[in-house]
């Protein structure tokens, strides 16, 4: 089994409890990481607090030395990493038992260059008008089993979680989700790091940098005549906390608009055919089925959410394709392999 560097990128003290839970969940794995890196994104107070809390536990706490944002933080961590595999866990996610072992097992196949896992949403607690506790799926993010905390929904990608339409067994996929993913460290030396022009900065919902990296890796290796595999492993599971603001209509509209813009930027970098290959089937099969199901169940609000999400994503994509909209988006240079 390859050695692993687990990276947790952080940016705000408001998530301190989540950060502690994320680190604890990695430390508690039955397969131990070669190292854990907490990478702080341009926040001196958080950097000091993290160094004091995690340094004595053997966790490396480092500042982002690159462009502010999630991509820059990840690229800084890659350059510092020594493990054969670099694993990324979100700062508001906690790994379940067996997570790291499940992520690393597929790397026994030398053609596997990246492995990602499942992210289960943990919904914010709400109260009914009578004061009763409600922690079920919110209506703005529909799903076939609203009461099942581990069930997927068609729009769960909006909150960074596994969504309906993704595989339910180990399978090869086009790209991984950033909340719970890993790459062989050699990939970054071959194809470069994350594109810093499209990564998140704080609460800015622009993203798709992991999608672009996966597509670029497949293209670069393919050009060299090497077939690689990017694997989705449902056995590698994490719980991803969803904050209350992310289950509101305003966030759904903003996130979908940003997703459309991001897809347009990815299309510029790697071509529309690869950038939209998965999305075409999702729009043609998964979303219409969700609308029909929700209407049959008389969940009109949930059906409307699907239509609104598709509309705002499409509009964002069209806006991003206009001349000059993605003029500043560039591919990154190849990154060093790390310390080892």
XYZ file of C-alpha atoms in Angstrom:
340
model
C 0.000 0.000 0.000
C 1.425 3.426 -0.920
C 2.200 6.052 1.700
C -0.217 8.965 1.996
C -0.017 12.647 2.802
C -3.442 13.839 3.962
C -4.093 17.536 3.303
C -6.775 19.631 5.003
C -6.979 23.159 3.588
C -8.453 25.752 5.976
C -9.223 29.455 5.725
C -11.437 30.649 8.603
C -11.602 30.261 12.384
C -15.382 30.078 12.069
C -14.893 26.434 11.111
C -12.553 25.640 13.984
C -14.687 22.837 15.449
C -15.006 21.298 11.981
C -11.237 21.519 11.464
C -10.590 19.730 14.751
C -13.083 17.004 13.811
C -11.435 16.594 10.391
C -7.953 16.176 11.909
C -9.237 13.802 14.597
C -10.972 11.662 11.984
C -7.724 11.240 10.045
C -5.690 10.439 13.159
C -8.239 7.767 14.102
C -7.902 5.798 10.832
C -6.758 2.187 11.069
C -4.273 2.869 8.252
C -2.095 5.767 9.340
C -1.090 8.592 7.018
C 2.639 9.172 6.565
C 1.901 12.804 7.398
C -1.008 15.183 7.906
C -0.766 18.726 6.576
C -3.126 21.509 7.657
C -2.682 24.211 5.013
C -3.825 27.687 6.098
C -4.974 30.085 3.377
C -3.645 33.595 4.141
C -4.985 33.859 7.705
C -2.303 34.659 10.288
C -4.559 34.215 13.326
C -5.767 30.813 12.152
C -2.211 29.783 11.291
C -1.019 30.543 14.820
C -3.975 28.802 16.441
C -3.571 25.706 14.268
C 0.172 25.505 14.935
C -0.439 25.616 18.677
C -3.253 23.040 18.551
C -1.935 20.552 16.011
C 1.843 21.001 16.000
C 2.359 19.066 19.258
C 0.361 16.195 17.711
C 2.818 15.846 14.830
C 0.605 17.603 12.284
C 2.420 19.929 9.872
C 0.731 23.341 9.779
C 1.809 25.453 6.809
C 0.770 28.784 5.260
C -0.360 29.099 1.660
C 2.630 30.506 -0.230
C 0.716 30.859 -3.489
C -2.321 32.716 -4.786
C -5.086 33.049 -2.216
C -7.765 30.410 -2.639
C -8.297 26.689 -2.395
C -6.290 25.853 -5.520
C -3.277 27.841 -4.350
C -3.460 26.183 -0.935
C -3.637 22.733 -2.500
C -0.681 23.477 -4.752
C 1.374 24.630 -1.756
C 0.538 21.365 0.013
C 1.493 19.278 -3.017
C 4.944 20.857 -3.106
C 5.412 20.105 0.604
C 4.034 16.546 0.493
C 6.237 13.472 0.853
C 3.671 10.660 0.492
C 3.269 8.581 -2.658
C -0.382 9.690 -2.710
C -1.725 13.135 -1.810
C -5.168 12.951 -0.203
C -7.457 15.966 0.131
C -10.155 16.202 2.808
C -12.351 19.284 3.182
C -12.082 21.256 6.420
C -15.799 20.706 7.143
C -15.726 16.948 6.496
C -14.965 14.065 8.855
C -13.689 10.715 7.559
C -15.514 7.553 8.525
C -13.615 4.484 9.805
C -11.788 2.685 6.995
C -11.763 5.758 4.769
C -8.038 6.001 4.108
C -7.570 2.259 3.562
C -10.408 2.277 1.014
C -8.907 5.268 -0.825
C -5.455 3.682 -1.045
C -6.427 0.116 -1.995
C -7.140 0.830 -5.722
C -3.580 2.137 -6.133
C -2.405 -1.484 -6.214
C -3.221 -1.100 -9.922
C -0.339 0.966 -11.359
C -2.637 2.552 -13.961
C -4.777 4.147 -11.235
C -3.695 7.767 -10.842
C -6.542 9.171 -8.754
C -9.165 7.827 -6.345
C -12.120 9.605 -4.759
C -14.872 8.622 -2.391
C -18.360 9.395 -1.127
C -19.391 12.525 0.764
C -22.585 12.139 2.819
C -24.383 15.409 3.665
C -25.004 16.278 7.290
C -27.885 18.717 7.117
C -28.282 21.715 9.430
C -30.755 21.161 12.233
C -34.016 23.035 11.747
C -37.091 23.520 13.902
C -40.702 23.069 12.898
C -43.322 25.679 13.771
C -44.109 23.517 16.793
C -40.457 23.524 17.861
C -39.687 19.919 16.863
C -36.155 19.091 15.697
C -35.822 18.496 11.934
C -32.578 17.232 10.399
C -33.998 15.696 7.219
C -33.175 16.714 3.660
C -34.250 20.309 2.831
C -36.764 20.763 0.030
C -34.418 22.921 -2.035
C -32.190 19.837 -2.522
C -34.543 17.019 -3.576
C -33.886 13.295 -3.212
C -35.798 10.031 -3.526
C -35.397 9.217 0.204
C -35.633 12.534 2.110
C -35.497 10.883 5.550
C -32.339 8.841 4.856
C -29.238 10.786 5.864
C -26.986 8.707 3.605
C -29.232 8.847 0.531
C -28.155 10.958 -2.417
C -30.054 13.713 -4.182
C -29.851 15.001 -7.722
C -28.577 18.437 -6.650
C -26.279 17.422 -3.801
C -23.242 18.522 -5.821
C -24.353 22.050 -4.954
C -23.270 21.420 -1.343
C -20.176 19.416 -2.306
C -21.651 15.972 -1.709
C -22.144 12.796 -3.734
C -25.179 13.150 -5.967
C -27.668 10.839 -7.668
C -26.202 9.608 -10.935
C -22.754 8.846 -9.585
C -21.717 5.165 -9.297
C -22.823 3.096 -6.318
C -19.959 0.594 -6.743
C -16.270 1.064 -7.552
C -16.062 2.453 -11.078
C -13.904 4.514 -13.380
C -15.085 8.132 -13.652
C -14.149 11.296 -15.524
C -13.389 13.350 -12.415
C -13.459 13.323 -8.617
C -15.178 15.623 -6.114
C -12.883 17.906 -4.150
C -14.283 17.107 -0.711
C -12.794 13.606 -0.684
C -10.161 12.793 -3.301
C -6.574 11.659 -3.831
C -3.891 11.645 -6.531
C -0.544 9.972 -7.020
C 2.006 12.675 -6.313
C 3.689 12.005 -9.642
C 0.600 13.330 -11.459
C 1.355 16.892 -10.398
C 4.892 16.650 -11.706
C 3.598 15.438 -15.058
C 0.607 17.717 -15.654
C 0.925 20.625 -13.202
C -1.180 21.565 -10.217
C -4.694 22.907 -9.712
C -5.669 25.865 -11.908
C -5.595 28.775 -9.478
C -7.754 31.008 -11.680
C -10.877 28.882 -11.151
C -10.511 27.663 -7.563
C -12.529 28.803 -4.574
C -11.548 31.858 -2.547
C -13.329 31.869 0.802
C -17.085 31.682 0.226
C -16.807 32.399 -3.499
C -18.550 29.356 -5.043
C -16.457 29.190 -8.223
C -14.878 25.769 -8.558
C -14.385 22.827 -10.940
C -10.606 22.937 -10.475
C -10.536 19.231 -9.592
C -12.631 18.436 -12.683
C -10.200 20.339 -14.889
C -7.181 18.622 -13.291
C -8.630 15.136 -13.813
C -9.435 15.858 -17.461
C -6.023 17.417 -18.059
C -4.278 14.419 -16.485
C -6.110 11.996 -18.742
C -5.289 14.117 -21.796
C -1.588 14.511 -20.951
C -1.050 10.835 -20.187
C -3.115 9.861 -23.211
C -1.012 12.041 -25.498
C 2.027 10.147 -24.222
C 0.305 6.849 -25.079
C -0.384 5.934 -21.441
C -3.828 4.875 -20.281
C -4.696 5.962 -16.764
C -7.677 5.269 -14.541
C -9.518 7.677 -12.241
C -11.546 5.644 -9.778
C -14.601 6.358 -7.638
C -14.581 4.162 -4.506
C -17.830 4.372 -2.469
C -16.167 2.552 0.434
C -14.115 5.669 1.170
C -16.769 7.731 2.929
C -16.825 11.046 4.748
C -19.532 13.089 6.446
C -19.723 16.611 5.021
C -21.375 19.283 7.142
C -23.790 21.524 5.254
C -24.110 25.012 6.717
C -27.581 26.630 6.976
C -26.849 29.237 4.294
C -26.271 26.485 1.724
C -29.820 25.161 1.860
C -31.362 28.507 0.894
C -32.664 29.513 -2.533
C -30.172 32.352 -2.779
C -27.219 29.997 -2.435
C -28.682 27.521 -4.937
C -28.983 30.260 -7.556
C -25.534 31.693 -6.841
C -23.836 28.296 -6.745
C -25.443 27.143 -10.007
C -24.558 30.373 -11.789
C -20.951 29.961 -10.595
C -20.939 26.328 -11.722
C -21.922 27.422 -15.206
C -19.160 30.025 -15.287
C -16.678 27.442 -14.017
C -17.685 24.911 -16.668
C -17.129 27.558 -19.330
C -13.637 28.183 -17.935
C -12.875 24.464 -17.891
C -14.105 24.193 -21.479
C -11.619 26.854 -22.472
C -8.749 24.930 -20.844
C -9.501 21.350 -21.890
C -12.163 21.587 -24.608
C -15.967 21.384 -24.482
C -16.177 17.699 -25.435
C -14.338 16.504 -22.308
C -15.563 19.317 -20.057
C -19.247 18.466 -20.617
C -19.141 14.712 -21.306
C -20.627 13.718 -17.940
C -23.023 16.661 -17.704
C -24.868 15.771 -20.925
C -26.112 12.461 -19.553
C -26.926 14.032 -16.183
C -29.101 16.709 -17.801
C -30.769 14.303 -20.234
C -31.558 11.470 -17.800
C -31.139 12.339 -14.132
C -32.756 15.774 -13.870
C -35.966 15.008 -15.822
C -36.483 11.908 -13.680
C -36.127 13.998 -10.541
C -38.720 16.526 -11.686
C -41.237 13.787 -12.541
C -40.703 12.012 -9.206
C -41.041 15.179 -7.137
C -44.234 16.207 -8.936
C -45.735 12.734 -8.423
C -44.934 13.058 -4.717
C -46.528 16.536 -4.741
C -43.231 18.113 -3.719
C -43.620 21.090 -6.028
C -40.915 23.145 -4.304
C -38.342 20.407 -4.863
C -39.326 20.014 -8.510
C -38.977 23.757 -8.982
C -35.499 23.653 -7.430
C -34.307 21.279 -10.166
C -35.633 23.561 -12.900
C -34.108 26.655 -11.291
C -30.741 24.912 -10.824
C -30.600 23.880 -14.475
C -31.640 27.320 -15.644
C -29.043 29.214 -13.612
C -26.261 26.758 -14.470
C -27.047 27.042 -18.177
C -27.196 30.829 -17.971
C -23.847 30.943 -16.172
C -22.278 28.737 -18.810
C -23.567 30.909 -21.638
C -22.276 34.010 -19.868
C -18.893 32.349 -19.430
C -18.666 31.580 -23.144
C -18.992 35.242 -24.145
C -15.822 36.881 -25.475
C -13.492 37.960 -22.693
C -15.405 36.230 -19.895
C -12.603 33.748 -19.191
C -9.704 35.739 -20.615
C -7.715 35.499 -17.384
C -7.955 31.713 -17.021
C -4.628 29.946 -17.549
C -3.190 26.484 -17.119
C -0.659 26.073 -14.297
C 2.949 25.012 -14.866
C 4.096 21.558 -13.828
C 4.650 21.344 -10.075
C 7.560 19.738 -8.213
C 6.954 16.197 -6.983
C 7.343 17.190 -3.332
C 9.942 16.524 -0.653
C 10.360 12.768 -1.085
